[in-house]
GROMACS .gro file of N, CA and C in nm:
model
  276
    1MET      N    1  -0.116  -1.773  -1.861
    1MET     CA    2  -0.078  -1.627  -1.830
    1MET      C    3   0.062  -1.633  -1.837
    2SER      N    4   0.125  -1.535  -1.904
    2SER     CA    5   0.265  -1.526  -1.910
    2SER      C    6   0.328  -1.478  -1.780
    3TYR      N    7   0.464  -1.491  -1.772
    3TYR     CA    8   0.542  -1.459  -1.659
    3TYR      C    9   0.526  -1.302  -1.638
    4LYS      N   10   0.539  -1.240  -1.737
    4LYS     CA   11   0.518  -1.093  -1.722
    4LYS      C   12   0.389  -1.048  -1.673
    5ASN      N   13   0.276  -1.106  -1.718
    5ASN     CA   14   0.158  -1.067  -1.662
    5ASN      C   15   0.128  -1.095  -1.516
    6VAL      N   16   0.195  -1.215  -1.462
    6VAL     CA   17   0.180  -1.280  -1.342
    6VAL      C   18   0.265  -1.169  -1.245
    7ASN      N   19   0.379  -1.147  -1.298
    7ASN     CA   20   0.456  -1.052  -1.225
    7ASN      C   21   0.402  -0.913  -1.197
    8GLU      N   22   0.328  -0.865  -1.301
    8GLU     CA   23   0.248  -0.728  -1.299
    8GLU      C   24   0.133  -0.745  -1.196
    9LEU      N   25   0.068  -0.846  -1.194
    9LEU     CA   26  -0.037  -0.874  -1.101
    9LEU      C   27   0.008  -0.879  -0.950
   10LYS      N   28   0.132  -0.954  -0.938
   10LYS     CA   29   0.198  -0.941  -0.807
   10LYS      C   30   0.235  -0.811  -0.754
   11LYS      N   31   0.297  -0.729  -0.861
   11LYS     CA   32   0.319  -0.590  -0.814
   11LYS      C   33   0.217  -0.510  -0.785
   12SER      N   34   0.100  -0.534  -0.858
   12SER     CA   35  -0.020  -0.457  -0.846
   12SER      C   36  -0.081  -0.489  -0.690
   13GLY      N   37  -0.071  -0.621  -0.658
   13GLY     CA   38  -0.117  -0.655  -0.527
   13GLY      C   39  -0.039  -0.599  -0.415
   14SER      N   40   0.097  -0.601  -0.426
   14SER     CA   41   0.199  -0.543  -0.346
   14SER      C   42   0.179  -0.382  -0.328
   15ASN      N   43   0.147  -0.324  -0.438
   15ASN     CA   44   0.116  -0.191  -0.431
   15ASN      C   45  -0.010  -0.150  -0.357
   16LEU      N   46  -0.118  -0.246  -0.374
   16LEU     CA   47  -0.237  -0.211  -0.301
   16LEU      C   48  -0.218  -0.244  -0.165
   17ARG      N   49  -0.136  -0.343  -0.109
   17ARG     CA   50  -0.111  -0.365   0.011
   17ARG      C   51  -0.036  -0.254   0.072
   18GLY      N   52   0.068  -0.195   0.014
   18GLY     CA   53   0.132  -0.071   0.056
   18GLY      C   54   0.045   0.038   0.069
   19LEU      N   55  -0.065   0.067  -0.008
   19LEU     CA   56  -0.149   0.167  -0.005
   19LEU      C   57  -0.239   0.159   0.112
   20LEU      N   58  -0.276   0.036   0.136
   20LEU     CA   59  -0.363   0.002   0.263
   20LEU      C   60  -0.284   0.033   0.382
   21ASN      N   61  -0.160   0.005   0.383
   21ASN     CA   62  -0.069   0.019   0.500
   21ASN      C   63  -0.052   0.172   0.519
   22ASP      N   64  -0.039   0.252   0.414
   22ASP     CA   65  -0.028   0.396   0.437
   22ASP      C   66  -0.159   0.457   0.487
   23LEU      N   67  -0.257   0.394   0.457
   23LEU     CA   68  -0.381   0.444   0.501
   23LEU      C   69  -0.420   0.385   0.648
   24LYS      N   70  -0.328   0.301   0.705
   24LYS     CA   71  -0.352   0.238   0.831
   24LYS      C   72  -0.474   0.156   0.819
   25ARG      N   73  -0.494   0.082   0.728
   25ARG     CA   74  -0.615  -0.007   0.716
   25ARG      C   75  -0.572  -0.169   0.701
   26ARG      N   76  -0.630  -0.246   0.786
   26ARG     CA   77  -0.611  -0.390   0.761
   26ARG      C   78  -0.702  -0.425   0.628
   27PRO      N   79  -0.669  -0.532   0.555
   27PRO     CA   80  -0.750  -0.569   0.442
   27PRO      C   81  -0.890  -0.602   0.503
   28GLU      N   82  -0.910  -0.661   0.604
   28GLU     CA   83  -1.036  -0.681   0.659
   28GLU      C   84  -1.124  -0.554   0.678
   29ASP      N   85  -1.054  -0.461   0.743
   29ASP     CA   86  -1.111  -0.331   0.771
   29ASP      C   87  -1.145  -0.250   0.646
   30ALA      N   88  -1.057  -0.263   0.550
   30ALA     CA   89  -1.070  -0.194   0.418
   30ALA      C   90  -1.202  -0.236   0.356
   31ALA      N   91  -1.210  -0.375   0.352
   31ALA     CA   92  -1.335  -0.436   0.274
   31ALA      C   93  -1.451  -0.385   0.353
   32GLN      N   94  -1.455  -0.402   0.480
   32GLN     CA   95  -1.578  -0.373   0.560
   32GLN      C   96  -1.600  -0.213   0.531
   33GLU      N   97  -1.500  -0.128   0.553
   33GLU     CA   98  -1.529   0.013   0.532
   33GLU      C   99  -1.592   0.052   0.398
   34LEU      N  100  -1.546  -0.018   0.291
   34LEU     CA  101  -1.593   0.005   0.147
   34LEU      C  102  -1.708  -0.084   0.116
   35ASN      N  103  -1.755  -0.161   0.208
   35ASN     CA  104  -1.873  -0.250   0.175
   35ASN      C  105  -1.837  -0.335   0.067
   36PHE      N  106  -1.706  -0.395   0.054
   36PHE     CA  107  -1.663  -0.457  -0.068
   36PHE      C  108  -1.616  -0.616  -0.014
   37PRO      N  109  -1.653  -0.710  -0.097
   37PRO     CA  110  -1.620  -0.850  -0.061
   37PRO      C  111  -1.474  -0.877  -0.022
   38PHE      N  112  -1.455  -0.925   0.100
   38PHE     CA  113  -1.313  -0.952   0.141
   38PHE      C  114  -1.239  -1.043   0.065
   39ASP      N  115  -1.317  -1.146   0.014
   39ASP     CA  116  -1.246  -1.256  -0.055
   39ASP      C  117  -1.209  -1.200  -0.197
   40GLU      N  118  -1.268  -1.105  -0.253
   40GLU     CA  119  -1.220  -1.045  -0.360
   40GLU      C  120  -1.102  -0.958  -0.350
   41LEU      N  121  -1.100  -0.874  -0.245
   41LEU     CA  122  -0.996  -0.795  -0.216
   41LEU      C  123  -0.862  -0.879  -0.188
   42LYS      N  124  -0.883  -0.991  -0.114
   42LYS     CA  125  -0.774  -1.068  -0.100
   42LYS      C  126  -0.720  -1.120  -0.227
   43LYS      N  127  -0.795  -1.148  -0.321
   43LYS     CA  128  -0.737  -1.184  -0.458
   43LYS      C  129  -0.658  -1.071  -0.522
   44TYR      N  130  -0.694  -0.946  -0.496
   44TYR     CA  131  -0.626  -0.836  -0.558
   44TYR      C  132  -0.479  -0.833  -0.478
   45LEU      N  133  -0.498  -0.856  -0.361
   45LEU     CA  134  -0.365  -0.834  -0.274
   45LEU      C  135  -0.269  -0.949  -0.308
   46ASP      N  136  -0.307  -1.068  -0.328
   46ASP     CA  137  -0.245  -1.189  -0.367
   46ASP      C  138  -0.183  -1.188  -0.510
   47GLY      N  139  -0.233  -1.100  -0.597
   47GLY     CA  140  -0.184  -1.094  -0.733
   47GLY      C  141  -0.263  -1.200  -0.816
   48GLU      N  142  -0.385  -1.229  -0.764
   48GLU     CA  143  -0.456  -1.336  -0.843
   48GLU      C  144  -0.556  -1.270  -0.940
   49LYS      N  145  -0.587  -1.146  -0.929
   49LYS     CA  146  -0.702  -1.099  -1.005
   49LYS      C  147  -0.658  -0.931  -1.025
   50VAL      N  148  -0.708  -0.890  -1.147
   50VAL     CA  149  -0.687  -0.740  -1.182
   50VAL      C  150  -0.779  -0.663  -1.072
   51ILE      N  151  -0.722  -0.553  -1.019
   51ILE     CA  152  -0.807  -0.462  -0.936
   51ILE      C  153  -0.930  -0.403  -1.016
   52SER      N  154  -1.045  -0.420  -0.995
   52SER     CA  155  -1.165  -0.357  -1.060
   52SER      C  156  -1.171  -0.226  -1.045
   53SER      N  157  -1.237  -0.165  -1.147
   53SER     CA  158  -1.259  -0.017  -1.156
   53SER      C  159  -1.364   0.013  -1.035
   54GLU      N  160  -1.442  -0.079  -1.005
   54GLU     CA  161  -1.554  -0.071  -0.902
   54GLU      C  162  -1.473  -0.036  -0.767
   55PHE      N  163  -1.368  -0.122  -0.749
   55PHE     CA  164  -1.303  -0.115  -0.609
   55PHE      C  165  -1.231   0.029  -0.616
   56ILE      N  166  -1.163   0.044  -0.722
   56ILE     CA  167  -1.088   0.170  -0.716
   56ILE      C  168  -1.180   0.301  -0.702
   57SER      N  169  -1.300   0.292  -0.779
   57SER     CA  170  -1.393   0.413  -0.749
   57SER      C  171  -1.433   0.416  -0.606
   58LEU      N  172  -1.473   0.303  -0.549
   58LEU     CA  173  -1.507   0.314  -0.408
   58LEU      C  174  -1.419   0.372  -0.313
   59ALA      N  175  -1.287   0.316  -0.338
   59ALA     CA  176  -1.173   0.365  -0.251
   59ALA      C  177  -1.158   0.512  -0.263
   60CYS      N  178  -1.160   0.558  -0.401
   60CYS     CA  179  -1.122   0.699  -0.422
   60CYS      C  180  -1.238   0.783  -0.362
   61LYS      N  181  -1.354   0.747  -0.348
   61LYS     CA  182  -1.472   0.825  -0.289
   61LYS      C  183  -1.448   0.826  -0.132
   62LYS      N  184  -1.403   0.722  -0.082
   62LYS     CA  185  -1.387   0.713   0.064
   62LYS      C  186  -1.255   0.757   0.135
   63TRP      N  187  -1.150   0.737   0.060
   63TRP     CA  188  -1.027   0.755   0.115
   63TRP      C  189  -0.944   0.892   0.039
   64PRO      N  190  -0.843   0.935   0.102
   64PRO     CA  191  -0.777   1.044   0.031
   64PRO      C  192  -0.668   0.981  -0.064
   65VAL      N  193  -0.723   0.913  -0.175
   65VAL     CA  194  -0.629   0.854  -0.278
   65VAL      C  195  -0.675   0.890  -0.419
   66ASN      N  196  -0.593   0.872  -0.503
   66ASN     CA  197  -0.617   0.904  -0.639
   66ASN      C  198  -0.615   0.775  -0.738
   67GLU      N  199  -0.693   0.779  -0.845
   67GLU     CA  200  -0.696   0.663  -0.925
   67GLU      C  201  -0.542   0.608  -0.957
   68ARG      N  202  -0.464   0.707  -0.981
   68ARG     CA  203  -0.311   0.681  -1.012
   68ARG      C  204  -0.229   0.591  -0.919
   69ASP      N  205  -0.292   0.604  -0.793
   69ASP     CA  206  -0.223   0.528  -0.691
   69ASP      C  207  -0.234   0.375  -0.707
   70PHE      N  208  -0.339   0.329  -0.770
   70PHE     CA  209  -0.356   0.205  -0.782
   70PHE      C  210  -0.288   0.121  -0.896
   71PHE      N  211  -0.222   0.210  -0.983
   71PHE     CA  212  -0.154   0.152  -1.099
   71PHE      C  213   0.003   0.155  -1.084
   72VAL      N  214   0.058   0.038  -1.115
   72VAL     CA  215   0.203   0.020  -1.112
   72VAL      C  216   0.268   0.061  -1.248
   73VAL      N  217   0.376   0.132  -1.249
   73VAL     CA  218   0.439   0.174  -1.370
   73VAL      C  219   0.483   0.038  -1.444
   74LYS      N  220   0.446   0.037  -1.573
   74LYS     CA  221   0.470  -0.073  -1.649
   74LYS      C  222   0.618  -0.119  -1.673
   75ASP      N  223   0.643  -0.226  -1.645
   75ASP     CA  224   0.790  -0.274  -1.638
   75ASP      C  225   0.831  -0.302  -1.788
   76ASP      N  226   0.919  -0.227  -1.844
   76ASP     CA  227   0.964  -0.255  -1.984
   76ASP      C  228   1.081  -0.350  -2.004
   77THR      N  229   1.100  -0.438  -1.910
   77THR     CA  230   1.201  -0.546  -1.921
   77THR      C  231   1.121  -0.682  -1.907
   78GLU      N  232   1.189  -0.784  -1.952
   78GLU     CA  233   1.129  -0.906  -1.966
   78GLU      C  234   1.147  -0.983  -1.822
   79TYR      N  235   1.254  -0.960  -1.770
   79TYR     CA  236   1.283  -1.036  -1.629
   79TYR      C  237   1.323  -0.929  -1.516
   80GLY      N  238   1.278  -0.805  -1.525
   80GLY     CA  239   1.315  -0.715  -1.430
   80GLY      C  240   1.450  -0.637  -1.449
   81TYR      N  241   1.516  -0.668  -1.544
   81TYR     CA  242   1.642  -0.595  -1.568
   81TYR      C  243   1.671  -0.592  -1.723
   82LYS      N  244   1.763  -0.505  -1.760
   82LYS     CA  245   1.790  -0.485  -1.886
   82LYS      C  246   1.939  -0.486  -1.916
   83LYS      N  247   1.992  -0.582  -1.983
   83LYS     CA  248   2.155  -0.595  -2.012
   83LYS      C  249   2.169  -0.494  -2.122
   84MET      N  250   2.285  -0.415  -2.084
   84MET     CA  251   2.333  -0.324  -2.188
   84MET      C  252   2.484  -0.337  -2.199
   85SER      N  253   2.522  -0.331  -2.321
   85SER     CA  254   2.670  -0.340  -2.350
   85SER      C  255   2.738  -0.199  -2.311
   86ALA      N  256   2.881  -0.210  -2.276
   86ALA     CA  257   2.935  -0.074  -2.250
   86ALA      C  258   2.927   0.015  -2.377
   87GLN      N  259   2.916  -0.022  -2.487
   87GLN     CA  260   2.898   0.074  -2.598
   87GLN      C  261   2.771   0.116  -2.598
   88ILE      N  262   2.655   0.049  -2.582
   88ILE     CA  263   2.524   0.102  -2.579
   88ILE      C  264   2.505   0.197  -2.452
   89SER      N  265   2.562   0.155  -2.344
   89SER     CA  266   2.556   0.252  -2.240
   89SER      C  267   2.635   0.386  -2.262
   90LYS      N  268   2.740   0.382  -2.324
   90LYS     CA  269   2.830   0.503  -2.360
   90LYS      C  270   2.737   0.588  -2.453
   91GLU      N  271   2.681   0.519  -2.549
   91GLU     CA  272   2.586   0.599  -2.649
   91GLU      C  273   2.464   0.659  -2.587
   92SER      N  274   2.420   0.603  -2.475
   92SER     CA  275   2.307   0.658  -2.422
   92SER      C  276   2.342   0.782  -2.321
   0.00000   0.00000   0.00000
């Protein structure tokens, strides 16, 4: 798995953790409330696995969230930043 894919999984897990925090749910409670395996939810949170559509569907039915809330905007840089010369910056 490439650095970029691993990084995006980690961001996805952090995003999900933030979403649960906003909903005032501990991961254990969220798994129980959704009748979803905690060990799988933990893999999502740790950035080890892509969040399944099944989990997203369950969460959207139970909580005031939208499918979009589970996706992170794709990073268009290789290492999290983009180097621009003064000339390119001026042209933009």
